[in-house]
Amino acid sequence: MKEHGKVVLITGASSGIGAATARRLAADGHRVFLGARRTERLEELCAEIGKGGGTAAFGRLDVTSAADMEAFVQAARTAFGQVDVVVNNAGVMPLSPLEALKVDEWDRMIDVNVRGVLHGIAAALPVMRAQGGGHFITLASIGAYEVSPTAAVYCATKFAVRAISEGLRQESTGDIRVSVVSPGVTESELADSITDPVAREAMVHYRSVALPASAIADAIAFAVAQPPEVDVNEIVVRPARTR
């Protein structure tokens, strides 16, 4: 680790896995630059990290906007001088059966879960190439490996980001590390976006056993902490009671 740790950009950092990751990486000595639309939460989180002796700053970010993502990366460079790691964490999960025809929700998942990741790569990859290295960590899901009823579109977006990440890894010449972290059921606000009553009720039972967000933050911290010659490509984390 460098004297002042790495500079880590985290999208979707206002709650859940993103916020837990910010706390963990800041505690490890990294400088974190946090992005989300709910800036009041980011301000509170940065203050909390600062009181604990960590270093954090934030910027408003809508990952569906390529211009927003570009500005976010540049703001991190201005604040900390470099971009070592991008944690593509922002995501939405409004589950519903396909026959419910919630096209607007399908589009939203594609925009946030897929385009958001691509925007993160587009904004940060040239910076990482120019500085001689970097690390992309993308949050997928166990839905990147299997499909379940009401989750067809959500799973499709997670299959997509896993494929994108693998393509980026194969195109790397060794200077860019690429990790995919796939959580099982984890405590978060993701289920709050479900508007379909059947899917929402099913999710109550499904989420009865859930990991704390800190468990996923620990997995991300493990990938970040590896030496440059070690590229942790995929980590799947499930509750122990999940079959």
mmCIF file of C-alpha atoms in Angstrom:
data_model
loop_
_atom_site.group_PDB
_atom_site.id
_atom_site.type_symbol
_atom_site.label_atom_id
_atom_site.label_comp_id
_atom_site.label_asym_id
_atom_site.label_seq_id
_atom_site.Cartn_x
_atom_site.Cartn_y
_atom_site.Cartn_z
ATOM 1 C CA MET A 1 0.000 0.000 0.000
ATOM 2 C CA LYS A 2 1.185 3.532 -0.711
ATOM 3 C CA GLU A 3 1.951 5.839 2.200
ATOM 4 C CA HIS A 4 -1.498 7.393 2.022
ATOM 5 C CA GLY A 5 -3.239 4.332 0.651
ATOM 6 C CA LYS A 6 -4.994 4.179 -2.686
ATOM 7 C CA VAL A 7 -7.521 6.605 -4.102
ATOM 8 C CA VAL A 8 -10.781 4.679 -4.356
ATOM 9 C CA LEU A 9 -13.897 5.971 -6.132
ATOM 10 C CA ILE A 10 -17.172 4.386 -5.038
ATOM 11 C CA THR A 11 -20.485 4.830 -6.836
ATOM 12 C CA GLY A 12 -23.777 4.311 -5.060
ATOM 13 C CA ALA A 13 -22.003 5.199 -1.817
ATOM 14 C CA SER A 14 -24.927 6.736 0.084
ATOM 15 C CA SER A 15 -26.141 3.465 1.625
ATOM 16 C CA GLY A 16 -25.733 -0.297 1.845
ATOM 17 C CA ILE A 17 -22.660 -1.916 0.321
ATOM 18 C CA GLY A 18 -21.309 1.371 -1.017
ATOM 19 C CA ALA A 19 -21.370 3.084 2.382
ATOM 20 C CA ALA A 20 -19.965 0.002 4.139
ATOM 21 C CA THR A 21 -17.153 -0.179 1.592
ATOM 22 C CA ALA A 22 -16.332 3.484 2.122
ATOM 23 C CA ARG A 23 -16.056 2.932 5.873
ATOM 24 C CA ARG A 24 -13.922 -0.205 5.513
ATOM 25 C CA LEU A 25 -11.507 1.158 2.924
ATOM 26 C CA ALA A 26 -11.101 4.459 4.753
ATOM 27 C CA ALA A 27 -10.328 2.512 7.925
ATOM 28 C CA ASP A 28 -7.678 0.624 5.932
ATOM 29 C CA GLY A 29 -5.968 3.911 5.113
ATOM 30 C CA HIS A 30 -7.303 4.516 1.618
ATOM 31 C CA ARG A 31 -8.645 7.867 0.475
ATOM 32 C CA VAL A 32 -12.227 7.450 -0.704
ATOM 33 C CA PHE A 33 -14.162 9.637 -3.118
ATOM 34 C CA LEU A 34 -17.867 8.933 -2.867
ATOM 35 C CA GLY A 35 -20.619 9.399 -5.425
ATOM 36 C CA ALA A 36 -24.415 9.195 -5.302
ATOM 37 C CA ARG A 37 -27.453 11.369 -5.910
ATOM 38 C CA ARG A 38 -28.262 11.748 -2.196
ATOM 39 C CA THR A 39 -25.472 14.148 -1.322
ATOM 40 C CA GLU A 40 -26.773 14.846 2.176
ATOM 41 C CA ARG A 41 -26.013 11.223 3.049
ATOM 42 C CA LEU A 42 -22.578 11.457 1.464
ATOM 43 C CA GLU A 43 -21.808 14.566 3.482
ATOM 44 C CA GLU A 44 -22.745 12.776 6.700
ATOM 45 C CA LEU A 45 -20.690 9.724 5.755
ATOM 46 C CA CYS A 46 -17.623 11.809 4.914
ATOM 47 C CA ALA A 47 -17.947 13.600 8.250
ATOM 48 C CA GLU A 48 -18.172 10.241 10.036
ATOM 49 C CA ILE A 49 -15.083 8.939 8.224
ATOM 50 C CA GLY A 50 -13.193 12.138 9.003
ATOM 51 C CA LYS A 51 -13.995 11.903 12.697
ATOM 52 C CA GLY A 52 -12.599 8.381 12.645
ATOM 53 C CA GLY A 53 -9.319 9.611 11.211
ATOM 54 C CA GLY A 54 -9.997 8.669 7.583
ATOM 55 C CA THR A 55 -9.936 10.743 4.422
ATOM 56 C CA ALA A 56 -13.080 11.119 2.320
ATOM 57 C CA ALA A 57 -14.645 13.528 -0.119
ATOM 58 C CA PHE A 58 -17.758 13.319 -2.255
ATOM 59 C CA GLY A 59 -19.486 14.528 -5.391
ATOM 60 C CA ARG A 60 -23.024 14.270 -6.675
ATOM 61 C CA LEU A 61 -23.261 11.495 -9.239
ATOM 62 C CA ASP A 62 -25.901 10.008 -11.504
ATOM 63 C CA VAL A 63 -24.178 7.034 -13.131
ATOM 64 C CA THR A 64 -26.677 7.006 -16.007
ATOM 65 C CA SER A 65 -25.035 10.218 -17.251
ATOM 66 C CA ALA A 66 -21.681 9.779 -18.985
ATOM 67 C CA ALA A 67 -20.966 13.488 -18.409
ATOM 68 C CA ASP A 68 -21.680 13.109 -14.684
ATOM 69 C CA MET A 69 -19.307 10.163 -14.452
ATOM 70 C CA GLU A 70 -16.574 11.996 -16.323
ATOM 71 C CA ALA A 71 -16.923 14.974 -13.995
ATOM 72 C CA PHE A 72 -16.891 12.668 -10.978
ATOM 73 C CA VAL A 73 -13.596 11.075 -12.011
ATOM 74 C CA GLN A 74 -12.031 14.447 -12.723
ATOM 75 C CA ALA A 75 -13.209 15.784 -9.355
ATOM 76 C CA ALA A 76 -11.513 12.835 -7.643
ATOM 77 C CA ARG A 77 -8.285 13.596 -9.498
ATOM 78 C CA THR A 78 -8.512 17.219 -8.436
ATOM 79 C CA ALA A 79 -9.099 16.219 -4.825
ATOM 80 C CA PHE A 80 -6.541 13.425 -4.527
ATOM 81 C CA GLY A 81 -4.328 13.557 -7.612
ATOM 82 C CA GLN A 82 -5.005 10.096 -9.034
ATOM 83 C CA VAL A 83 -7.546 7.306 -9.515
ATOM 84 C CA ASP A 84 -6.362 3.901 -8.332
ATOM 85 C CA VAL A 85 -9.609 1.980 -7.901
ATOM 86 C CA VAL A 86 -13.167 2.424 -9.164
ATOM 87 C CA VAL A 87 -15.850 0.463 -7.338
ATOM 88 C CA ASN A 88 -18.827 0.295 -9.697
ATOM 89 C CA ASN A 89 -21.432 -0.330 -7.023
ATOM 90 C CA ALA A 90 -24.520 1.685 -7.999
ATOM 91 C CA GLY A 91 -27.470 -0.555 -8.858
ATOM 92 C CA VAL A 92 -31.250 -0.918 -8.775
ATOM 93 C CA MET A 93 -33.445 -4.017 -8.508
ATOM 94 C CA PRO A 94 -37.166 -3.390 -9.202
ATOM 95 C CA LEU A 95 -38.128 -7.038 -9.730
ATOM 96 C CA SER A 96 -41.340 -8.049 -11.496
ATOM 97 C CA PRO A 97 -42.637 -10.814 -13.788
ATOM 98 C CA LEU A 98 -42.040 -10.086 -17.457
ATOM 99 C CA GLU A 99 -45.779 -10.244 -18.088
ATOM 100 C CA ALA A 100 -46.223 -7.217 -15.816
ATOM 101 C CA LEU A 101 -44.612 -5.244 -18.677
ATOM 102 C CA LYS A 102 -42.888 -2.710 -16.435
ATOM 103 C CA VAL A 103 -40.830 -1.405 -19.342
ATOM 104 C CA ASP A 104 -39.801 1.787 -17.552
ATOM 105 C CA GLU A 105 -38.325 -0.305 -14.750
ATOM 106 C CA TRP A 106 -36.520 -2.539 -17.230
ATOM 107 C CA ASP A 107 -35.004 0.539 -18.842
ATOM 108 C CA ARG A 108 -33.968 1.911 -15.460
ATOM 109 C CA MET A 109 -32.135 -1.311 -14.595
ATOM 110 C CA ILE A 110 -30.319 -1.284 -17.919
ATOM 111 C CA ASP A 111 -29.400 2.386 -17.517
ATOM 112 C CA VAL A 112 -28.077 2.103 -13.955
ATOM 113 C CA ASN A 113 -26.747 -1.448 -13.793
ATOM 114 C CA VAL A 114 -25.180 -1.702 -17.255
ATOM 115 C CA ARG A 115 -24.680 1.773 -18.675
ATOM 116 C CA GLY A 116 -23.557 2.989 -15.272
ATOM 117 C CA VAL A 117 -20.731 0.449 -15.258
ATOM 118 C CA LEU A 118 -19.759 1.297 -18.836
ATOM 119 C CA HIS A 119 -19.719 5.001 -17.976
ATOM 120 C CA GLY A 120 -17.401 4.259 -15.057
ATOM 121 C CA ILE A 121 -15.034 2.363 -17.332
ATOM 122 C CA ALA A 122 -15.149 5.031 -20.041
ATOM 123 C CA ALA A 123 -14.349 7.818 -17.590
ATOM 124 C CA ALA A 124 -11.607 6.096 -15.601
ATOM 125 C CA LEU A 125 -9.860 3.756 -18.033
ATOM 126 C CA PRO A 126 -7.937 6.486 -19.915
ATOM 127 C CA VAL A 127 -6.811 7.952 -16.580
ATOM 128 C CA MET A 128 -5.611 4.573 -15.349
ATOM 129 C CA ARG A 129 -3.815 3.861 -18.611
ATOM 130 C CA ALA A 130 -2.037 7.227 -18.458
ATOM 131 C CA GLN A 131 -0.887 6.732 -14.872
ATOM 132 C CA GLY A 132 0.266 3.166 -15.534
ATOM 133 C CA GLY A 133 -2.302 1.119 -13.662
ATOM 134 C CA GLY A 134 -5.614 0.835 -11.906
ATOM 135 C CA HIS A 135 -8.312 -1.481 -10.662
ATOM 136 C CA PHE A 136 -12.004 -1.814 -11.533
ATOM 137 C CA ILE A 137 -14.235 -3.605 -9.043
ATOM 138 C CA THR A 138 -17.795 -4.213 -10.195
ATOM 139 C CA LEU A 139 -20.632 -5.362 -7.974
ATOM 140 C CA ALA A 140 -22.579 -8.064 -9.761
ATOM 141 C CA SER A 141 -24.798 -10.541 -7.897
ATOM 142 C CA ILE A 142 -25.497 -14.229 -7.588
ATOM 143 C CA GLY A 143 -28.015 -13.198 -10.249
ATOM 144 C CA ALA A 144 -25.025 -13.024 -12.601
ATOM 145 C CA TYR A 145 -24.856 -16.837 -12.441
ATOM 146 C CA GLU A 146 -28.493 -17.946 -12.272
ATOM 147 C CA VAL A 147 -31.933 -16.632 -13.212
ATOM 148 C CA SER A 148 -35.036 -16.730 -11.047
ATOM 149 C CA PRO A 149 -38.692 -15.757 -11.630
ATOM 150 C CA THR A 150 -39.369 -11.977 -11.491
ATOM 151 C CA ALA A 151 -35.624 -11.336 -11.879
ATOM 152 C CA ALA A 152 -35.112 -11.932 -15.602
ATOM 153 C CA VAL A 153 -34.125 -8.372 -16.492
ATOM 154 C CA TYR A 154 -32.166 -7.797 -13.280
ATOM 155 C CA CYS A 155 -30.212 -11.002 -13.829
ATOM 156 C CA ALA A 156 -29.635 -10.046 -17.459
ATOM 157 C CA THR A 157 -28.003 -6.805 -16.340
ATOM 158 C CA LYS A 158 -25.768 -8.684 -13.920
ATOM 159 C CA PHE A 159 -24.825 -11.293 -16.543
ATOM 160 C CA ALA A 160 -23.941 -8.305 -18.732
ATOM 161 C CA VAL A 161 -21.641 -6.574 -16.253
ATOM 162 C CA ARG A 162 -19.896 -9.861 -15.550
ATOM 163 C CA ALA A 163 -19.312 -10.280 -19.296
ATOM 164 C CA ILE A 164 -18.127 -6.676 -19.641
ATOM 165 C CA SER A 165 -15.713 -7.142 -16.759
ATOM 166 C CA GLU A 166 -14.324 -10.343 -18.248
ATOM 167 C CA GLY A 167 -13.839 -8.583 -21.568
ATOM 168 C CA LEU A 168 -11.998 -5.751 -19.845
ATOM 169 C CA ARG A 169 -9.802 -8.259 -18.028
ATOM 170 C CA GLN A 170 -8.895 -10.040 -21.252
ATOM 171 C CA GLU A 171 -8.068 -6.734 -22.947
ATOM 172 C CA SER A 172 -5.779 -5.674 -20.117
ATOM 173 C CA THR A 173 -2.042 -5.959 -20.625
ATOM 174 C CA GLY A 174 -1.517 -6.480 -16.915
ATOM 175 C CA ASP A 175 -1.718 -2.859 -15.838
ATOM 176 C CA ILE A 176 -5.469 -2.854 -15.190
ATOM 177 C CA ARG A 177 -6.860 -5.285 -12.634
ATOM 178 C CA VAL A 178 -10.508 -6.334 -12.851
ATOM 179 C CA SER A 179 -12.615 -7.855 -10.091
ATOM 180 C CA VAL A 180 -16.257 -8.882 -9.938
ATOM 181 C CA VAL A 181 -17.801 -9.235 -6.485
ATOM 182 C CA SER A 182 -21.127 -11.073 -6.487
ATOM 183 C CA PRO A 183 -23.140 -10.853 -3.275
ATOM 184 C CA GLY A 184 -25.880 -13.190 -2.264
ATOM 185 C CA VAL A 185 -28.703 -11.764 -0.178
ATOM 186 C CA THR A 186 -27.310 -8.718 1.581
ATOM 187 C CA GLU A 187 -28.862 -6.068 3.798
ATOM 188 C CA SER A 188 -29.486 -3.053 1.575
ATOM 189 C CA GLU A 189 -32.143 -0.737 0.190
ATOM 190 C CA LEU A 190 -32.305 -2.580 -3.162
ATOM 191 C CA ALA A 191 -35.625 -4.249 -2.419
ATOM 192 C CA ASP A 192 -37.228 -0.880 -1.649
ATOM 193 C CA SER A 193 -37.485 -0.208 -5.387
ATOM 194 C CA ILE A 194 -39.751 -3.223 -6.036
ATOM 195 C CA THR A 195 -43.229 -1.988 -7.013
ATOM 196 C CA ASP A 196 -44.735 -5.301 -8.106
ATOM 197 C CA PRO A 197 -46.703 -6.666 -5.091
ATOM 198 C CA VAL A 198 -46.015 -10.348 -5.836
ATOM 199 C CA ALA A 199 -42.289 -9.827 -6.248
ATOM 200 C CA ARG A 200 -42.170 -7.586 -3.179
ATOM 201 C CA GLU A 201 -43.856 -10.196 -0.990
ATOM 202 C CA ALA A 202 -41.578 -12.955 -2.274
ATOM 203 C CA MET A 203 -38.548 -10.819 -1.495
ATOM 204 C CA VAL A 204 -39.583 -10.518 2.165
ATOM 205 C CA HIS A 205 -39.176 -14.284 2.566
ATOM 206 C CA TYR A 206 -36.097 -14.453 0.338
ATOM 207 C CA ARG A 207 -34.304 -11.808 2.389
ATOM 208 C CA SER A 208 -35.092 -13.370 5.768
ATOM 209 C CA VAL A 209 -31.468 -14.536 5.914
ATOM 210 C CA ALA A 210 -29.111 -11.795 4.761
ATOM 211 C CA LEU A 211 -25.461 -10.837 5.046
ATOM 212 C CA PRO A 212 -24.489 -7.506 6.574
ATOM 213 C CA ALA A 213 -23.165 -5.042 4.011
ATOM 214 C CA SER A 214 -19.853 -5.114 5.863
ATOM 215 C CA ALA A 215 -19.295 -8.703 4.674
ATOM 216 C CA ILE A 216 -19.232 -7.515 1.060
ATOM 217 C CA ALA A 217 -17.044 -4.570 2.014
ATOM 218 C CA ASP A 218 -14.563 -7.076 3.471
ATOM 219 C CA ALA A 219 -14.475 -8.962 0.154
ATOM 220 C CA ILE A 220 -13.840 -5.732 -1.743
ATOM 221 C CA ALA A 221 -11.108 -4.764 0.707
ATOM 222 C CA PHE A 222 -9.446 -8.140 0.124
ATOM 223 C CA ALA A 223 -9.318 -7.554 -3.638
ATOM 224 C CA VAL A 224 -8.003 -4.010 -3.203
ATOM 225 C CA ALA A 225 -5.259 -5.128 -0.810
ATOM 226 C CA GLN A 226 -3.609 -7.633 -3.149
ATOM 227 C CA PRO A 227 -0.201 -6.753 -4.617
ATOM 228 C CA PRO A 228 -0.098 -5.485 -8.228
ATOM 229 C CA GLU A 229 0.808 -8.890 -9.647
ATOM 230 C CA VAL A 230 -2.303 -10.509 -8.118
ATOM 231 C CA ASP A 231 -5.644 -10.004 -9.876
ATOM 232 C CA VAL A 232 -8.631 -11.340 -7.938
ATOM 233 C CA ASN A 233 -11.170 -11.791 -10.728
ATOM 234 C CA GLU A 234 -14.329 -13.153 -9.089
ATOM 235 C CA ILE A 235 -15.623 -13.414 -5.533
ATOM 236 C CA VAL A 236 -19.046 -14.859 -4.681
ATOM 237 C CA VAL A 237 -20.277 -14.234 -1.128
ATOM 238 C CA ARG A 238 -23.441 -15.894 0.185
ATOM 239 C CA PRO A 239 -25.002 -16.316 3.614
ATOM 240 C CA ALA A 240 -23.794 -19.624 5.065
ATOM 241 C CA ARG A 241 -27.383 -20.835 5.391
ATOM 242 C CA THR A 242 -28.048 -20.389 1.649
ATOM 243 C CA ARG A 243 -27.924 -23.575 -0.433
#
